[in-house]
GROMACS .gro file of C-alpha atoms in nm:
model
  438
    1MET     CA    1   2.071   9.562   9.956
    2LEU     CA    2   1.803   9.661  10.208
    3ALA     CA    3   1.882   9.351  10.412
    4GLU     CA    4   2.253   9.432  10.407
    5LEU     CA    5   2.183   9.792  10.506
    6GLN     CA    6   1.967   9.678  10.798
    7GLU     CA    7   2.241   9.439  10.912
    8ILE     CA    8   2.504   9.715  10.900
    9LYS     CA    9   2.283   9.960  11.090
   10ALA     CA   10   2.206   9.695  11.353
   11ARG     CA   11   2.577   9.621  11.391
   12LEU     CA   12   2.651   9.988  11.452
   13CYS     CA   13   2.394   9.994  11.731
   14LEU     CA   14   2.562   9.714  11.926
   15ASN     CA   15   2.669   9.804  12.280
   16SER     CA   16   2.716   9.634  12.615
   17THR     CA   17   2.339   9.600  12.664
   18THR     CA   18   2.273   9.422  12.334
   19SER     CA   19   2.586   9.215  12.274
   20HIS     CA   20   2.907   9.073  12.426
   21GLN     CA   21   3.076   9.411  12.383
   22PRO     CA   22   3.227   9.534  12.714
   23PRO     CA   23   3.093   9.855  12.871
   24SER     CA   24   3.429  10.024  12.817
   25GLN     CA   25   3.360  10.034  12.442
   26ASP     CA   26   3.020  10.197  12.477
   27LYS     CA   27   2.957  10.549  12.356
   28PRO     CA   28   2.969  10.829  12.616
   29TRP     CA   29   2.601  10.816  12.712
   30THR     CA   30   2.486  10.581  12.983
   31PRO     CA   31   2.352  10.248  12.849
   32LYS     CA   32   2.028  10.095  12.964
   33SER     CA   33   2.055   9.882  13.274
   34GLU     CA   34   1.916   9.531  13.310
   35ARG     CA   35   1.842   9.591  13.677
   36GLN     CA   36   1.483   9.636  13.782
   37LYS     CA   37   1.395   9.939  13.996
   38THR     CA   38   1.335   9.857  14.361
   39GLY     CA   39   1.205  10.194  14.476
   40ARG     CA   40   1.488  10.231  14.726
   41SER     CA   41   1.697  10.545  14.738
   42SER     CA   42   2.050  10.536  14.605
   43GLY     CA   43   2.347  10.486  14.834
   44ALA     CA   44   2.386  10.272  15.144
   45GLN     CA   45   2.074  10.103  15.274
   46PRO     CA   46   1.956  10.083  15.638
   47GLY     CA   47   2.168   9.835  15.833
   48HIS     CA   48   2.474   9.885  15.612
   49LYS     CA   49   2.793   9.869  15.813
   50GLY     CA   50   2.971  10.189  15.720
   51LYS     CA   51   3.339  10.274  15.736
   52THR     CA   52   3.458  10.597  15.889
   53LEU     CA   53   3.777  10.738  16.036
   54LYS     CA   54   3.791  10.664  16.408
   55MET     CA   55   4.033  10.747  16.687
   56VAL     CA   56   4.267  10.468  16.791
   57GLU     CA   57   4.261  10.346  17.149
   58HIS     CA   58   4.638  10.339  17.198
   59PRO     CA   59   4.819  10.613  17.001
   60ASP     CA   60   5.186  10.566  16.916
   61GLU     CA   61   5.277  10.917  17.028
   62VAL     CA   62   5.109  11.171  17.254
   63VAL     CA   63   5.184  11.542  17.223
   64THR     CA   64   5.063  11.747  17.520
   65LEU     CA   65   4.965  12.106  17.444
   66PRO     CA   66   5.002  12.315  17.764
   67VAL     CA   67   4.800  12.624  17.848
   68THR     CA   68   5.046  12.914  17.876
   69GLY     CA   69   5.029  13.283  17.958
   70HIS     CA   70   4.799  13.452  18.205
   71CYS     CA   71   4.427  13.465  18.266
   72GLY     CA   72   4.242  13.793  18.217
   73CYS     CA   73   4.251  13.843  18.593
   74GLY     CA   74   4.629  13.814  18.597
   75GLN     CA   75   4.654  13.455  18.723
   76ALA     CA   76   4.944  13.262  18.561
   77TRP     CA   77   4.821  12.946  18.392
   78ASP     CA   78   5.142  12.758  18.479
   79THR     CA   79   5.033  12.746  18.843
   80VAL     CA   80   4.682  12.614  18.773
   81THR     CA   81   4.602  12.238  18.789
   82VAL     CA   82   4.483  12.072  18.467
   83SER     CA   83   4.112  11.997  18.501
   84ASP     CA   84   4.051  11.818  18.169
   85GLU     CA   85   4.208  11.731  17.835
   86LEU     CA   86   4.055  11.730  17.486
   87ALA     CA   87   4.206  11.493  17.231
   88ARG     CA   88   4.242  11.502  16.855
   89GLN     CA   89   4.438  11.252  16.649
   90VAL     CA   90   4.628  11.263  16.320
   91LEU     CA   91   4.666  10.926  16.149
   92ASP     CA   92   4.958  10.932  15.907
   93LEU     CA   93   5.238  10.719  15.771
   94PRO     CA   94   5.578  10.735  15.935
   95GLU     CA   95   5.874  10.828  15.724
   96ILE     CA   96   5.937  10.540  15.485
   97ARG     CA   97   6.298  10.440  15.436
   98LEU     CA   98   6.490  10.119  15.398
   99HIS     CA   99   6.562   9.940  15.722
  100ALA     CA  100   6.910   9.789  15.693
  101VAL     CA  101   6.980   9.478  15.900
  102GLU     CA  102   7.339   9.353  15.898
  103TYR     CA  103   7.401   8.990  15.985
  104ARG     CA  104   7.747   8.914  16.123
  105ALA     CA  105   7.840   8.549  16.129
  106GLN     CA  106   8.098   8.483  16.395
  107VAL     CA  107   8.414   8.292  16.306
  108LYS     CA  108   8.605   8.096  16.572
  109VAL     CA  109   8.931   7.900  16.554
  110CYS     CA  110   8.984   7.609  16.789
  111PRO     CA  111   9.299   7.677  16.998
  112THR     CA  112   9.371   7.305  17.017
  113CYS     CA  113   9.336   7.176  16.657
  114HIS     CA  114   9.307   7.512  16.485
  115HIS     CA  115   8.979   7.411  16.317
  116ARG     CA  116   8.796   7.715  16.179
  117GLU     CA  117   8.418   7.725  16.241
  118GLN     CA  118   8.171   7.985  16.105
  119ALA     CA  119   7.811   8.054  16.203
  120SER     CA  120   7.549   7.998  15.931
  121PHE     CA  121   7.362   8.286  15.771
  122PRO     CA  122   6.979   8.265  15.760
  123ALA     CA  123   6.825   8.112  15.448
  124HIS     CA  124   6.682   8.447  15.336
  125VAL     CA  125   7.031   8.605  15.336
  126PRO     CA  126   7.203   8.418  15.052
  127GLY     CA  127   7.417   8.702  14.915
  128GLN     CA  128   7.634   8.990  15.027
  129VAL     CA  129   7.350   9.242  14.986
  130GLN     CA  130   6.985   9.178  14.898
  131TYR     CA  131   6.642   9.333  14.931
  132GLY     CA  132   6.406   9.203  15.197
  133ALA     CA  133   6.064   9.043  15.175
  134CYS     CA  134   5.867   9.369  15.204
  135ILE     CA  135   6.042   9.537  14.911
  136HIS     CA  136   5.992   9.230  14.692
  137GLY     CA  137   5.631   9.201  14.808
  138LEU     CA  138   5.560   9.568  14.735
  139ALA     CA  139   5.708   9.540  14.386
  140VAL     CA  140   5.490   9.237  14.307
  141TYR     CA  141   5.186   9.405  14.465
  142LEU     CA  142   5.220   9.713  14.243
  143ASN     CA  143   5.292   9.522  13.924
  144VAL     CA  144   5.049   9.230  13.950
  145VAL     CA  145   4.764   9.357  14.167
  146HIS     CA  146   4.753   9.716  14.036
  147PHE     CA  147   4.903   9.661  13.688
  148VAL     CA  148   5.176   9.923  13.729
  149PRO     CA  149   5.439   9.868  13.452
  150LEU     CA  150   5.794   9.773  13.552
  151LYS     CA  151   5.945  10.117  13.494
  152ARG     CA  152   5.673  10.298  13.684
  153THR     CA  153   5.696  10.043  13.965
  154ALA     CA  154   6.068  10.122  13.994
  155ASN     CA  155   5.989  10.497  13.998
  156ILE     CA  156   5.733  10.454  14.277
  157LEU     CA  157   5.973  10.251  14.490
  158GLU     CA  158   6.244  10.512  14.437
  159ALA     CA  159   6.014  10.800  14.533
  160VAL     CA  160   5.864  10.625  14.837
  161CYS     CA  161   6.154  10.419  14.970
  162GLY     CA  162   6.451  10.615  14.838
  163THR     CA  163   6.607  10.317  14.662
  164THR     CA  164   6.669  10.267  14.291
  165ILE     CA  165   6.545   9.927  14.176
  166SER     CA  166   6.602   9.802  13.822
  167ASP     CA  167   6.342   9.641  13.598
  168GLY     CA  168   6.545   9.321  13.620
  169THR     CA  169   6.516   9.310  13.998
  170ILE     CA  170   6.138   9.348  13.977
  171ALA     CA  171   6.122   9.076  13.712
  172LEU     CA  172   6.331   8.856  13.943
  173SER     CA  173   6.077   8.915  14.222
  174LEU     CA  174   5.800   8.798  13.990
  175ASN     CA  175   5.998   8.489  13.890
  176VAL     CA  176   6.070   8.396  14.252
  177ALA     CA  177   5.709   8.449  14.359
  178ALA     CA  178   5.574   8.240  14.071
  179GLU     CA  179   5.819   7.957  14.140
  180ARG     CA  180   5.736   7.944  14.510
  181LEU     CA  181   5.362   7.934  14.431
  182THR     CA  182   5.391   7.610  14.232
  183ASP     CA  183   5.251   7.400  14.519
  184PHE     CA  184   4.970   7.653  14.567
  185GLU     CA  185   4.864   7.616  14.204
  186THR     CA  186   4.869   7.236  14.230
  187GLU     CA  187   4.642   7.241  14.535
  188LEU     CA  188   4.421   7.505  14.372
  189LYS     CA  189   4.358   7.284  14.069
  190SER     CA  190   4.269   6.989  14.292
  191ALA     CA  191   4.026   7.205  14.490
  192LEU     CA  192   3.859   7.334  14.172
  193LEU     CA  193   3.805   6.977  14.051
  194ASN     CA  194   3.610   6.907  14.370
  195ALA     CA  195   3.385   7.213  14.335
  196PRO     CA  196   3.025   7.143  14.223
  197ILE     CA  197   3.006   7.446  13.991
  198LEU     CA  198   3.278   7.632  13.802
  199HIS     CA  199   3.268   7.947  13.591
  200ALA     CA  200   3.482   7.991  13.279
  201ASP     CA  201   3.563   8.279  13.049
  202GLU     CA  202   3.846   8.415  12.831
  203THR     CA  203   3.969   8.741  12.680
  204GLY     CA  204   4.245   8.856  12.447
  205SER     CA  205   4.587   8.939  12.594
  206LYS     CA  206   4.895   9.008  12.383
  207VAL     CA  207   5.240   8.856  12.432
  208ASN     CA  208   5.526   9.036  12.260
  209GLY     CA  209   5.276   9.209  12.032
  210LYS     CA  210   5.098   8.890  11.924
  211LEU     CA  211   4.742   8.803  12.021
  212ALA     CA  212   4.709   8.540  12.293
  213TRP     CA  213   4.433   8.455  12.539
  214MET     CA  214   4.388   8.477  12.913
  215HIS     CA  215   4.150   8.218  13.057
  216VAL     CA  216   3.987   8.197  13.396
  217VAL     CA  217   3.830   7.906  13.583
  218SER     CA  218   3.678   8.012  13.912
  219CYS     CA  219   3.416   7.974  14.179
  220LYS     CA  220   3.311   8.188  14.473
  221GLN     CA  221   3.623   8.114  14.681
  222LEU     CA  222   3.890   8.015  14.426
  223THR     CA  223   4.038   8.162  14.107
  224LEU     CA  224   4.274   8.008  13.850
  225TYR     CA  225   4.415   8.209  13.561
  226GLY     CA  226   4.594   8.070  13.260
  227HIS     CA  227   4.759   8.221  12.953
  228HIS     CA  228   4.787   8.048  12.617
  229GLU     CA  229   4.852   8.134  12.256
  230GLN     CA  230   4.524   7.967  12.160
  231ARG     CA  231   4.169   8.031  12.263
  232GLY     CA  232   4.035   7.679  12.214
  233TYR     CA  233   4.062   7.338  12.376
  234ALA     CA  234   4.443   7.337  12.387
  235ALA     CA  235   4.431   7.624  12.638
  236LEU     CA  236   4.180   7.442  12.861
  237LYS     CA  237   4.391   7.128  12.845
  238ASN     CA  238   4.700   7.326  12.943
  239MET     CA  239   4.521   7.460  13.254
  240ASP     CA  240   4.441   7.097  13.346
  241VAL     CA  241   4.110   7.151  13.523
  242LEU     CA  242   3.805   7.158  13.296
  243PRO     CA  243   3.893   6.852  13.082
  244GLN     CA  244   3.868   6.638  13.400
  245PHE     CA  245   3.585   6.830  13.568
  246GLN     CA  246   3.260   6.636  13.620
  247GLY     CA  247   3.041   6.908  13.773
  248THR     CA  248   2.860   7.198  13.605
  249VAL     CA  249   3.044   7.461  13.400
  250VAL     CA  250   2.881   7.801  13.354
  251HIS     CA  251   2.996   7.978  13.037
  252ASP     CA  252   2.885   8.201  12.750
  253ALA     CA  253   2.822   7.928  12.486
  254TRP     CA  254   3.170   7.940  12.332
  255SER     CA  255   3.176   7.619  12.125
  256THR     CA  256   3.499   7.490  12.284
  257TYR     CA  257   3.332   7.451  12.623
  258PHE     CA  258   3.079   7.205  12.481
  259GLN     CA  259   3.367   6.963  12.417
  260LEU     CA  260   3.407   6.922  12.793
  261PRO     CA  261   3.264   6.618  12.975
  262ALA     CA  262   3.090   6.835  13.235
  263GLN     CA  263   2.730   6.950  13.248
  264HIS     CA  264   2.672   7.294  13.098
  265ALA     CA  265   2.486   7.604  13.211
  266LEU     CA  266   2.475   7.908  12.983
  267CYS     CA  267   2.500   8.271  13.087
  268ASN     CA  268   2.150   8.412  13.049
  269ALA     CA  269   2.272   8.770  13.089
  270HIS     CA  270   2.430   8.732  12.743
  271LEU     CA  271   2.101   8.600  12.604
  272LEU     CA  272   1.904   8.891  12.750
  273ARG     CA  273   2.131   9.136  12.570
  274GLU     CA  274   2.106   8.948  12.240
  275TRP     CA  275   1.728   8.923  12.265
  276ARG     CA  276   1.712   9.297  12.332
  277HIS     CA  277   1.919   9.369  12.020
  278LEU     CA  278   1.693   9.156  11.801
  279ALA     CA  279   1.380   9.315  11.943
  280GLU     CA  280   1.496   9.679  11.929
  281GLU     CA  281   1.709   9.683  11.613
  282HIS     CA  282   1.553   9.406  11.401
  283GLY     CA  283   1.192   9.434  11.522
  284GLN     CA  284   1.162   9.064  11.609
  285ILE     CA  285   0.876   9.043  11.855
  286TRP     CA  286   0.950   8.687  11.966
  287ALA     CA  287   1.287   8.795  12.108
  288GLY     CA  288   1.138   9.078  12.313
  289GLU     CA  289   0.864   8.854  12.453
  290LEU     CA  290   1.111   8.578  12.536
  291ARG     CA  291   1.336   8.828  12.711
  292SER     CA  292   1.046   8.956  12.925
  293ALA     CA  293   0.934   8.603  13.008
  294MET     CA  294   1.288   8.503  13.109
  295GLN     CA  295   1.327   8.808  13.334
  296LEU     CA  296   0.992   8.741  13.501
  297VAL     CA  297   1.060   8.375  13.573
  298TYR     CA  298   1.411   8.458  13.700
  299HIS     CA  299   1.283   8.709  13.956
  300GLU     CA  300   1.006   8.472  14.066
  301HIS     CA  301   1.260   8.192  14.100
  302LYS     CA  302   1.495   8.418  14.295
  303ALA     CA  303   1.218   8.533  14.529
  304GLY     CA  304   1.095   8.176  14.582
  305THR     CA  305   0.748   8.251  14.445
  306LEU     CA  306   0.774   8.039  14.128
  307THR     CA  307   0.516   7.758  14.139
  308SER     CA  308   0.533   7.431  13.947
  309GLU     CA  309   0.240   7.549  13.733
  310GLY     CA  310   0.419   7.876  13.658
  311LYS     CA  311   0.736   7.691  13.568
  312ALA     CA  312   0.550   7.456  13.333
  313ALA     CA  313   0.375   7.750  13.167
  314PHE     CA  314   0.708   7.927  13.115
  315LEU     CA  315   0.867   7.617  12.960
  316ASP     CA  316   0.580   7.587  12.713
  317ARG     CA  317   0.606   7.958  12.630
  318PHE     CA  318   0.983   7.927  12.590
  319ASP     CA  319   0.945   7.648  12.334
  320MET     CA  320   0.667   7.835  12.151
  321LEU     CA  321   0.866   8.158  12.123
  322VAL     CA  322   1.183   7.979  12.012
  323GLN     CA  323   0.984   7.806  11.739
  324ALA     CA  324   0.841   8.144  11.642
  325GLY     CA  325   1.196   8.272  11.612
  326LEU     CA  326   1.283   7.986  11.377
  327ASP     CA  327   0.973   8.056  11.169
  328VAL     CA  328   1.054   8.427  11.142
  329ASN     CA  329   1.413   8.347  11.047
  330PRO     CA  330   1.399   8.071  10.784
  331PRO     CA  331   1.723   7.900  10.680
  332ALA     CA  332   1.928   8.076  10.415
  333GLU     CA  333   1.933   7.928  10.069
  334PRO     CA  334   2.259   7.752   9.976
  335ILE     CA  335   2.478   7.943   9.732
  336PRO     CA  336   2.586   7.739   9.428
  337GLU     CA  337   2.949   7.629   9.427
  338GLN     CA  338   3.005   7.766   9.780
  339ARG     CA  339   3.186   7.532  10.016
  340GLY     CA  340   3.106   7.493  10.384
  341ARG     CA  341   2.800   7.589  10.581
  342VAL     CA  342   2.568   7.863  10.464
  343LYS     CA  343   2.581   8.176  10.678
  344GLN     CA  344   2.258   8.222  10.871
  345THR     CA  345   2.102   8.539  11.006
  346ARG     CA  346   2.171   8.655  11.360
  347GLY     CA  347   1.811   8.582  11.459
  348ARG     CA  348   1.817   8.224  11.332
  349ASN     CA  349   2.151   8.148  11.495
  350LEU     CA  350   2.016   8.272  11.829
  351ALA     CA  351   1.691   8.075  11.797
  352LEU     CA  352   1.886   7.761  11.706
  353ARG     CA  353   2.112   7.809  12.008
  354CYS     CA  354   1.808   7.841  12.235
  355GLN     CA  355   1.664   7.523  12.086
  356ARG     CA  356   1.982   7.314  12.093
  357HIS     CA  357   2.096   7.422  12.438
  358ARG     CA  358   1.756   7.455  12.605
  359GLU     CA  359   1.860   7.237  12.899
  360ALA     CA  360   2.178   7.439  12.963
  361ILE     CA  361   1.992   7.771  12.939
  362LEU     CA  362   1.722   7.667  13.185
  363ARG     CA  363   1.938   7.461  13.422
  364PHE     CA  364   1.913   7.731  13.690
  365LEU     CA  365   1.541   7.644  13.729
  366ASP     CA  366   1.619   7.280  13.820
  367ASP     CA  367   1.934   7.323  14.029
  368GLN     CA  368   1.940   7.585  14.305
  369GLN     CA  369   2.320   7.592  14.301
  370VAL     CA  370   2.341   7.693  13.935
  371PRO     CA  371   2.341   8.074  13.893
  372PHE     CA  372   2.140   8.261  13.633
  373ASP     CA  373   2.446   8.422  13.476
  374ASN     CA  374   2.823   8.393  13.445
  375ASN     CA  375   2.897   8.710  13.639
  376GLN     CA  376   3.152   8.532  13.859
  377ALA     CA  377   3.386   8.465  13.566
  378GLU     CA  378   3.305   8.804  13.412
  379ARG     CA  379   3.422   8.979  13.729
  380ASP     CA  380   3.732   8.761  13.756
  381ILE     CA  381   3.840   8.816  13.393
  382ARG     CA  382   3.768   9.189  13.394
  383MET     CA  383   4.106   9.260  13.551
  384ALA     CA  384   4.276   9.134  13.232
  385CYS     CA  385   4.098   9.404  13.033
  386VAL     CA  386   4.205   9.667  13.287
  387LYS     CA  387   4.566   9.549  13.268
  388ARG     CA  388   4.552   9.559  12.889
  389LYS     CA  389   4.453   9.924  12.906
  390VAL     CA  390   4.687  10.029  13.184
  391SER     CA  391   5.011   9.851  13.098
  392GLY     CA  392   4.948   9.666  12.772
  393GLY     CA  393   5.051   9.307  12.715
  394PHE     CA  394   5.337   9.087  12.826
  395ARG     CA  395   5.695   9.081  12.702
  396SER     CA  396   5.725   8.702  12.710
  397ALA     CA  397   5.525   8.385  12.766
  398LYS     CA  398   5.707   8.331  13.096
  399GLY     CA  399   5.600   8.676  13.213
  400SER     CA  400   5.238   8.595  13.134
  401MET     CA  401   5.265   8.264  13.322
  402ASN     CA  402   5.415   8.441  13.624
  403PHE     CA  403   5.139   8.700  13.622
  404CYS     CA  404   4.861   8.441  13.602
  405ARG     CA  405   4.998   8.227  13.885
  406ILE     CA  406   5.053   8.522  14.119
  407ARG     CA  407   4.717   8.674  14.027
  408SER     CA  408   4.548   8.340  14.098
  409TYR     CA  409   4.698   8.355  14.447
  410THR     CA  410   4.602   8.717  14.519
  411SER     CA  411   4.250   8.676  14.380
  412THR     CA  412   4.191   8.366  14.592
  413LEU     CA  413   4.318   8.543  14.904
  414HIS     CA  414   4.092   8.841  14.833
  415LYS     CA  415   3.784   8.620  14.792
  416GLN     CA  416   3.854   8.457  15.128
  417GLY     CA  417   3.910   8.786  15.311
  418THR     CA  418   4.285   8.736  15.364
  419SER     CA  419   4.526   9.027  15.331
  420ILE     CA  420   4.690   9.025  14.988
  421TRP     CA  421   4.983   9.227  15.121
  422ARG     CA  422   5.054   8.982  15.402
  423GLY     CA  423   5.026   8.696  15.157
  424LEU     CA  424   5.277   8.843  14.912
  425VAL     CA  425   5.528   8.922  15.187
  426SER     CA  426   5.491   8.569  15.322
  427ILE     CA  427   5.604   8.430  14.985
  428PHE     CA  428   5.943   8.595  15.021
  429ARG     CA  429   5.974   8.508  15.390
  430GLY     CA  430   5.938   8.140  15.309
  431ASP     CA  431   5.619   8.081  15.513
  432ILE     CA  432   5.352   8.116  15.245
  433ILE     CA  433   5.002   8.190  15.374
  434MET     CA  434   4.786   7.928  15.204
  435PRO     CA  435   4.415   7.989  15.142
  436ASN     CA  436   4.145   7.746  15.243
  437PHE     CA  437   4.104   7.477  14.977
  438SER     CA  438   3.827   7.277  15.146
   0.00000   0.00000   0.00000
């Protein structure tokens, strides 16, 4: 009973600093930070390139303010020459309204044979009346990039542009954008296969009220999202990248990833939080010492001051502390007539993971390209959690697929410093701005 009580109390103390729990689920007080103090003041540091409002060189409109009336001596200001001018500028949006362009295709009849000939309409004018590329791009921008639900997107467009757009029209914009980005996704997958290191993560995302999963495979310059009803290998196979990838995959030790043919590197930020929980809530000294040793060797490695002797000493200490963790957490006794594996304590499971996946945990020490953590994928998948809070899940599997493909495009553009807005508008103009895949 005491052991069960301790386990329950420890579970209640879990937060984003001691487990996989996201910071959004933490209690109101500020959690402890893993960052080490640098002694620098908060805010921008010396040399930071700031952003401030500046006057434009060529204003669109100039309003001259004349000096009128009379001077105190009686001289009329209208008769005095201007000696100088002081300028102030107001930067604002012009009035936003729909710009209607009417295309008139000429029709001519040959006076000789009476053949009737008509000029062709442009490809982007297929119907009698349609919205242009900017309206479609803005609808997709609001819904996919900023997670504004369909109804609210329609309300914003009505308030700003003065036009009433239905949910169906916005859904059509998403369908068209996703269809036209098919070639982009194909090239994106090929580029990811050629990357030396990829990051992977997943999070829950509902479709029509049922739990599904959003997956991400990314690197510094590229992002691929996928949505699947399963969390495991079937989802990775459907994305068609990781099952063929031969480089290094950085992940959080989810068992499915170990089925991949790639090399593995584990997220040590997750381990630091789990070691902290064991040390603070369960009083396991080995976990606290291993956490401190890992932090020290990471900062030495990052600063370039880690020597071969220091690295060897850390590896010996790592093995010693992991073994101490196994000794402190002996295997649980099998329960008679119980099928399957016997449930082990949290401490033993963590020590076993450190022992079994030692090479993947410490790969960052041997390969300079391998990062210490999986923050790249964590940042890329965070938007799915924000969407879940702001606008909930998806109405259909097709809607989730559309969202993931468009979001892959906008995220990749953002990483490469290309305007997302220009990219979305280019989709509907038929000249898609492609990111750099090399």
